[in-house]
Amino acid sequence: MDRYCVFGNPIAHSKSPEIHAAYAAQTGQALTYERRLAPVDGFADAVRGFIAEGGKGANVTVPFKLEAVKVAQALTIRARAAGAVNTLVFSEDGIIGDNTDGAGLVADIVNNAGVAIAGKRVLLLGAGGAVRGVVLPILEHRPARLVIANRTVSKAEELVAQFSALGGEGVVSACGFGDIEGEYDIVINGTAASLNAELPPIAPTVFAPGALALDMMYGPSPTVFLQFAGQHGARLRDGLGMLVEQAAEAFKLWRGVQPATAEVLQSLRAKL
């Protein structure tokens, strides 16, 4: 039976084994998927050890997504653009690093929320690793504009410079939180503010009528950002759909089969 895992530290909270077990049952794939706690200073050895045990692939979560870039012997375009790897494929050609986070976010917006990105005004809050991974997949859906707002403007400007060369010229721009102009159809919180129950310092005017507000974090109740967005008329989505969809993308990479996500998402939501 083929073996897969997710590496992280901490890792006990990961819902990935439950998600992949559901996908395997649904698609008739014979595989096992486990959590693996890797030492903070021993990620590469942990990966090599898993390959030696017959592992076929792995997901990578905090704090190893940057280190996984170095472990990979080849990177996909989206992993290179993200500068981070969350999925490893162990092939005859070596270790291939991919990033399915952005594809997961886009699938959740377009398929699950039923909101097209094409022609829309999109606001991304934050400029860290979480945001970096979603810029290219969003651009591939041809938004009218994509604004990256961040506390440190220079970090957002670095992303704009990078992604202008990848089809974002004239579409992507950067600003500080206090300098956001106009209103947006899709507002995505990729900052860590929700971890501390804080709100990114944005004005309520950023939400266009009927806007979709999405927080990459999730929990049993809406984050402070989603509560704020809801008070100003936005439709709300948390990051659980993104989690389920990025896992489906990884599953497809490993097994060549696209699993259905709706029931898995519904089941996880009921357990929050």
Coordinates of C-alpha atoms in Angstrom, one line a residue:
M1 CA 0.0 0.0 0.0
D2 CA 1.4 3.4 -1.0
R3 CA 2.4 5.7 1.9
Y4 CA 2.0 9.4 2.2
C5 CA 2.3 11.8 5.2
V6 CA 2.3 15.4 6.3
F7 CA 5.3 16.9 8.0
G8 CA 5.0 19.7 10.5
N9 CA 6.0 20.9 14.0
P10 CA 3.6 20.9 15.7
I11 CA 1.5 18.4 13.7
A12 CA -1.1 16.8 16.1
H13 CA -3.8 19.3 15.0
S14 CA -3.5 18.5 11.3
K15 CA -6.8 17.5 9.6
S16 CA -4.9 16.2 6.5
P17 CA -5.0 12.5 7.4
E18 CA -8.8 12.7 7.7
I19 CA -9.1 14.5 4.4
H20 CA -6.9 12.2 2.4
A21 CA -8.5 9.1 4.0
A22 CA -11.8 10.4 2.8
Y23 CA -10.5 11.0 -0.7
A24 CA -8.9 7.6 -0.9
A25 CA -12.1 5.9 0.2
Q26 CA -14.1 7.9 -2.3
T27 CA -11.8 7.2 -5.3
G28 CA -10.9 3.6 -4.4
Q29 CA -7.2 4.4 -4.0
A30 CA -5.2 2.1 -1.7
L31 CA -3.0 4.3 0.4
T32 CA -2.1 5.3 4.0
Y33 CA -1.6 8.9 5.1
E34 CA -0.1 9.8 8.5
R35 CA 1.1 12.8 10.5
R36 CA 4.9 13.1 11.0
L37 CA 6.4 15.4 13.6
A38 CA 9.8 16.5 12.1
P39 CA 12.5 18.0 14.3
V40 CA 12.7 21.8 13.7
D41 CA 16.4 21.3 12.7
G42 CA 15.9 17.9 11.0
F43 CA 13.3 18.3 8.2
A44 CA 15.6 17.1 5.3
D45 CA 16.6 14.0 7.2
A46 CA 12.9 13.3 8.1
V47 CA 12.0 13.5 4.4
R48 CA 14.9 11.2 3.4
G49 CA 13.9 8.8 6.1
F50 CA 10.3 8.6 4.9
I51 CA 11.5 8.0 1.3
A52 CA 13.7 5.2 2.6
E53 CA 10.6 3.6 4.2
G54 CA 8.9 3.7 0.8
G55 CA 7.0 7.0 1.0
K56 CA 5.5 8.2 -2.3
G57 CA 4.8 11.8 -1.4
A58 CA 4.2 14.3 1.4
N59 CA 2.5 17.5 2.4
V60 CA 4.5 20.1 4.2
T61 CA 3.1 22.6 6.8
V62 CA 4.5 25.1 9.3
P63 CA 7.4 25.7 9.8
F64 CA 8.9 23.7 6.9
K65 CA 7.4 25.2 3.7
L66 CA 10.6 27.3 2.9
E67 CA 12.9 24.4 3.8
A68 CA 11.0 22.1 1.5
V69 CA 12.1 24.4 -1.4
K70 CA 15.7 23.4 -0.7
V71 CA 14.9 19.7 -0.2
A72 CA 13.2 19.5 -3.6
Q73 CA 15.4 18.7 -6.6
A74 CA 12.9 20.3 -9.0
L75 CA 10.2 22.9 -8.5
T76 CA 7.0 23.5 -10.4
I77 CA 6.3 27.1 -11.8
R78 CA 3.8 27.8 -9.0
A79 CA 6.2 26.5 -6.3
R80 CA 8.9 28.7 -7.7
A81 CA 6.6 31.7 -7.8
A82 CA 5.4 31.1 -4.3
G83 CA 8.9 30.6 -2.9
A84 CA 7.4 27.9 -0.8
V85 CA 6.5 24.2 -1.1
N86 CA 3.6 22.4 0.5
T87 CA 3.5 19.2 -1.6
L88 CA 6.4 16.9 -2.4
V89 CA 6.2 14.2 -5.0
F90 CA 8.8 11.4 -4.7
S91 CA 9.4 10.2 -8.3
E92 CA 12.0 8.3 -10.3
D93 CA 13.4 11.7 -11.3
G94 CA 13.9 12.7 -7.6
I95 CA 11.9 15.0 -5.3
I96 CA 9.6 17.4 -7.0
G97 CA 8.3 20.4 -5.0
D98 CA 4.9 21.9 -5.7
N99 CA 2.6 24.4 -4.0
T100 CA -1.2 23.7 -4.1
D101 CA -2.2 26.4 -1.6
G102 CA -3.1 29.0 -4.3
A103 CA -4.9 26.5 -6.5
G104 CA -6.9 25.4 -3.4
L105 CA -7.9 29.0 -2.6
V106 CA -8.9 29.7 -6.2
A107 CA -10.9 26.5 -6.4
D108 CA -12.7 27.4 -3.2
I109 CA -13.6 30.8 -4.4
V110 CA -14.7 29.8 -8.0
N111 CA -16.2 26.4 -7.4
N112 CA -17.4 26.4 -3.8
A113 CA -18.4 30.0 -3.3
G114 CA -19.4 30.4 -7.0
V115 CA -17.6 33.7 -7.4
A116 CA -15.7 34.2 -10.7
I117 CA -12.3 36.0 -10.3
A118 CA -12.2 37.1 -14.0
G119 CA -12.7 40.8 -14.3
K120 CA -13.0 41.3 -10.6
R121 CA -11.2 43.7 -8.3
V122 CA -9.2 41.6 -5.8
L123 CA -7.6 42.9 -2.6
L124 CA -5.0 40.7 -0.8
L125 CA -4.1 41.7 2.7
G126 CA -0.6 40.7 3.8
A127 CA 2.6 39.9 1.8
G128 CA 4.0 36.9 3.6
G129 CA 4.3 33.3 2.5
A130 CA 0.5 32.6 2.6
V131 CA -0.1 35.5 0.2
R132 CA 2.9 34.8 -2.0
G133 CA 1.5 31.3 -2.8
V134 CA -1.8 32.6 -4.1
V135 CA -0.8 35.5 -6.3
L136 CA 0.0 33.5 -9.5
P137 CA -3.2 31.3 -9.3
I138 CA -5.3 34.4 -8.9
L139 CA -3.6 36.1 -11.8
E140 CA -4.2 33.1 -14.0
H141 CA -8.0 33.8 -13.6
R142 CA -7.5 37.3 -15.1
P143 CA -8.8 39.7 -12.4
A144 CA -9.4 43.3 -13.5
R145 CA -6.9 44.4 -10.8
L146 CA -5.1 42.8 -7.9
V147 CA -3.9 45.1 -5.0
I148 CA -1.5 43.7 -2.4
A149 CA -1.8 45.8 0.8
N150 CA 0.7 45.3 3.7
R151 CA 1.9 47.0 6.8
T152 CA 5.5 47.1 5.3
V153 CA 4.8 48.5 1.8
S154 CA 8.2 47.5 0.5
K155 CA 7.4 43.8 1.0
A156 CA 4.2 44.2 -1.1
E157 CA 6.2 46.1 -3.7
E158 CA 8.7 43.2 -4.0
L159 CA 5.8 40.9 -4.8
V160 CA 4.4 43.3 -7.4
A161 CA 7.9 43.4 -9.1
Q162 CA 8.1 39.6 -9.1
F163 CA 4.6 38.9 -10.4
S164 CA 4.5 41.7 -13.0
A165 CA 6.8 39.5 -15.0
L166 CA 4.4 36.6 -14.7
G167 CA 1.4 38.2 -16.4
G168 CA 0.6 40.8 -13.8
E169 CA 1.9 43.9 -15.4
G170 CA -0.6 46.7 -15.1
V171 CA -2.8 44.5 -13.0
V172 CA -0.9 44.1 -9.8
S173 CA -0.1 47.0 -7.5
A174 CA 1.0 47.5 -3.9
C175 CA 0.1 49.9 -1.0
G176 CA 0.0 50.3 2.7
F177 CA -3.2 49.4 4.7
G178 CA -4.0 53.0 5.1
D179 CA -3.6 53.8 1.4
I180 CA -6.1 51.3 0.0
E181 CA -8.3 53.1 -2.5
G182 CA -11.7 52.2 -3.9
E183 CA -13.8 49.1 -3.2
Y184 CA -13.2 45.4 -4.0
D185 CA -15.3 42.4 -5.1
I186 CA -13.0 39.9 -3.3
V187 CA -11.1 40.7 -0.1
I188 CA -8.7 38.0 1.1
N189 CA -7.0 38.2 4.5
G190 CA -3.6 36.5 4.3
T191 CA -2.2 38.3 7.4
A192 CA -1.5 36.5 10.7
A193 CA -3.8 39.0 12.5
S194 CA -6.6 36.4 13.0
L195 CA -4.2 34.2 15.0
N196 CA -4.1 37.0 17.6
A197 CA -7.8 37.9 17.2
E198 CA -6.8 41.2 15.6
L199 CA -8.1 43.1 12.6
P200 CA -5.9 44.3 9.8
P201 CA -6.2 48.1 9.9
I202 CA -8.5 48.5 6.8
A203 CA -11.5 50.8 6.2
P204 CA -15.0 49.3 5.9
T205 CA -15.3 51.0 2.5
V206 CA -13.0 48.3 0.9
F207 CA -16.0 46.0 0.6
A208 CA -18.0 46.5 -2.6
P209 CA -21.7 45.7 -2.3
G210 CA -22.1 41.9 -2.2
A211 CA -18.3 41.5 -1.9
L212 CA -16.8 38.1 -0.9
A213 CA -14.5 38.3 2.2
L214 CA -12.3 35.3 2.8
D215 CA -9.9 34.7 5.7
M216 CA -7.2 32.0 5.2
M217 CA -7.7 31.1 8.9
Y218 CA -10.6 29.0 10.1
G219 CA -12.1 28.0 13.4
P220 CA -15.5 27.1 15.1
S221 CA -16.6 30.8 14.9
P222 CA -15.8 33.6 12.4
T223 CA -12.5 35.4 12.8
V224 CA -12.4 39.1 13.8
F225 CA -11.8 40.0 10.1
L226 CA -14.9 38.0 9.0
Q227 CA -17.0 39.5 11.7
F228 CA -15.9 43.0 10.6
A229 CA -16.6 42.1 6.9
G230 CA -20.0 40.7 7.8
Q231 CA -21.0 43.9 9.6
H232 CA -20.3 45.8 6.3
G233 CA -22.4 43.5 4.0
A234 CA -19.8 41.0 2.7
R235 CA -20.4 37.3 2.1
L236 CA -18.1 35.3 4.3
R237 CA -15.7 32.3 3.8
D238 CA -13.0 31.0 6.1
G239 CA -10.0 29.0 5.2
L240 CA -11.4 25.5 5.6
G241 CA -12.4 25.3 2.0
M242 CA -8.9 26.3 0.9
L243 CA -7.5 23.5 3.1
V244 CA -9.8 20.8 1.6
E245 CA -9.2 22.0 -2.0
Q246 CA -5.4 22.2 -1.7
A247 CA -5.5 18.7 -0.4
A248 CA -7.5 17.6 -3.4
E249 CA -4.9 19.2 -5.7
A250 CA -2.1 17.3 -3.9
F251 CA -4.1 14.1 -4.1
K252 CA -4.5 14.6 -7.8
L253 CA -0.8 15.1 -8.2
W254 CA 0.0 11.9 -6.4
R255 CA -2.8 9.6 -7.7
G256 CA -3.9 11.1 -11.0
V257 CA -7.5 11.2 -9.8
Q258 CA -9.5 14.3 -8.9
P259 CA -11.5 13.7 -5.7
A260 CA -14.9 15.5 -5.1
T261 CA -14.6 17.9 -2.2
A262 CA -18.1 19.0 -1.2
E263 CA -18.9 16.2 1.2
V264 CA -15.5 16.2 2.8
L265 CA -15.7 20.0 3.4
Q266 CA -19.2 19.6 4.9
S267 CA -18.1 16.8 7.2
L268 CA -15.1 18.8 8.5
R269 CA -17.3 21.9 9.0
A270 CA -19.7 19.9 11.1
K271 CA -16.8 18.8 13.4
L272 CA -15.4 22.3 14.1

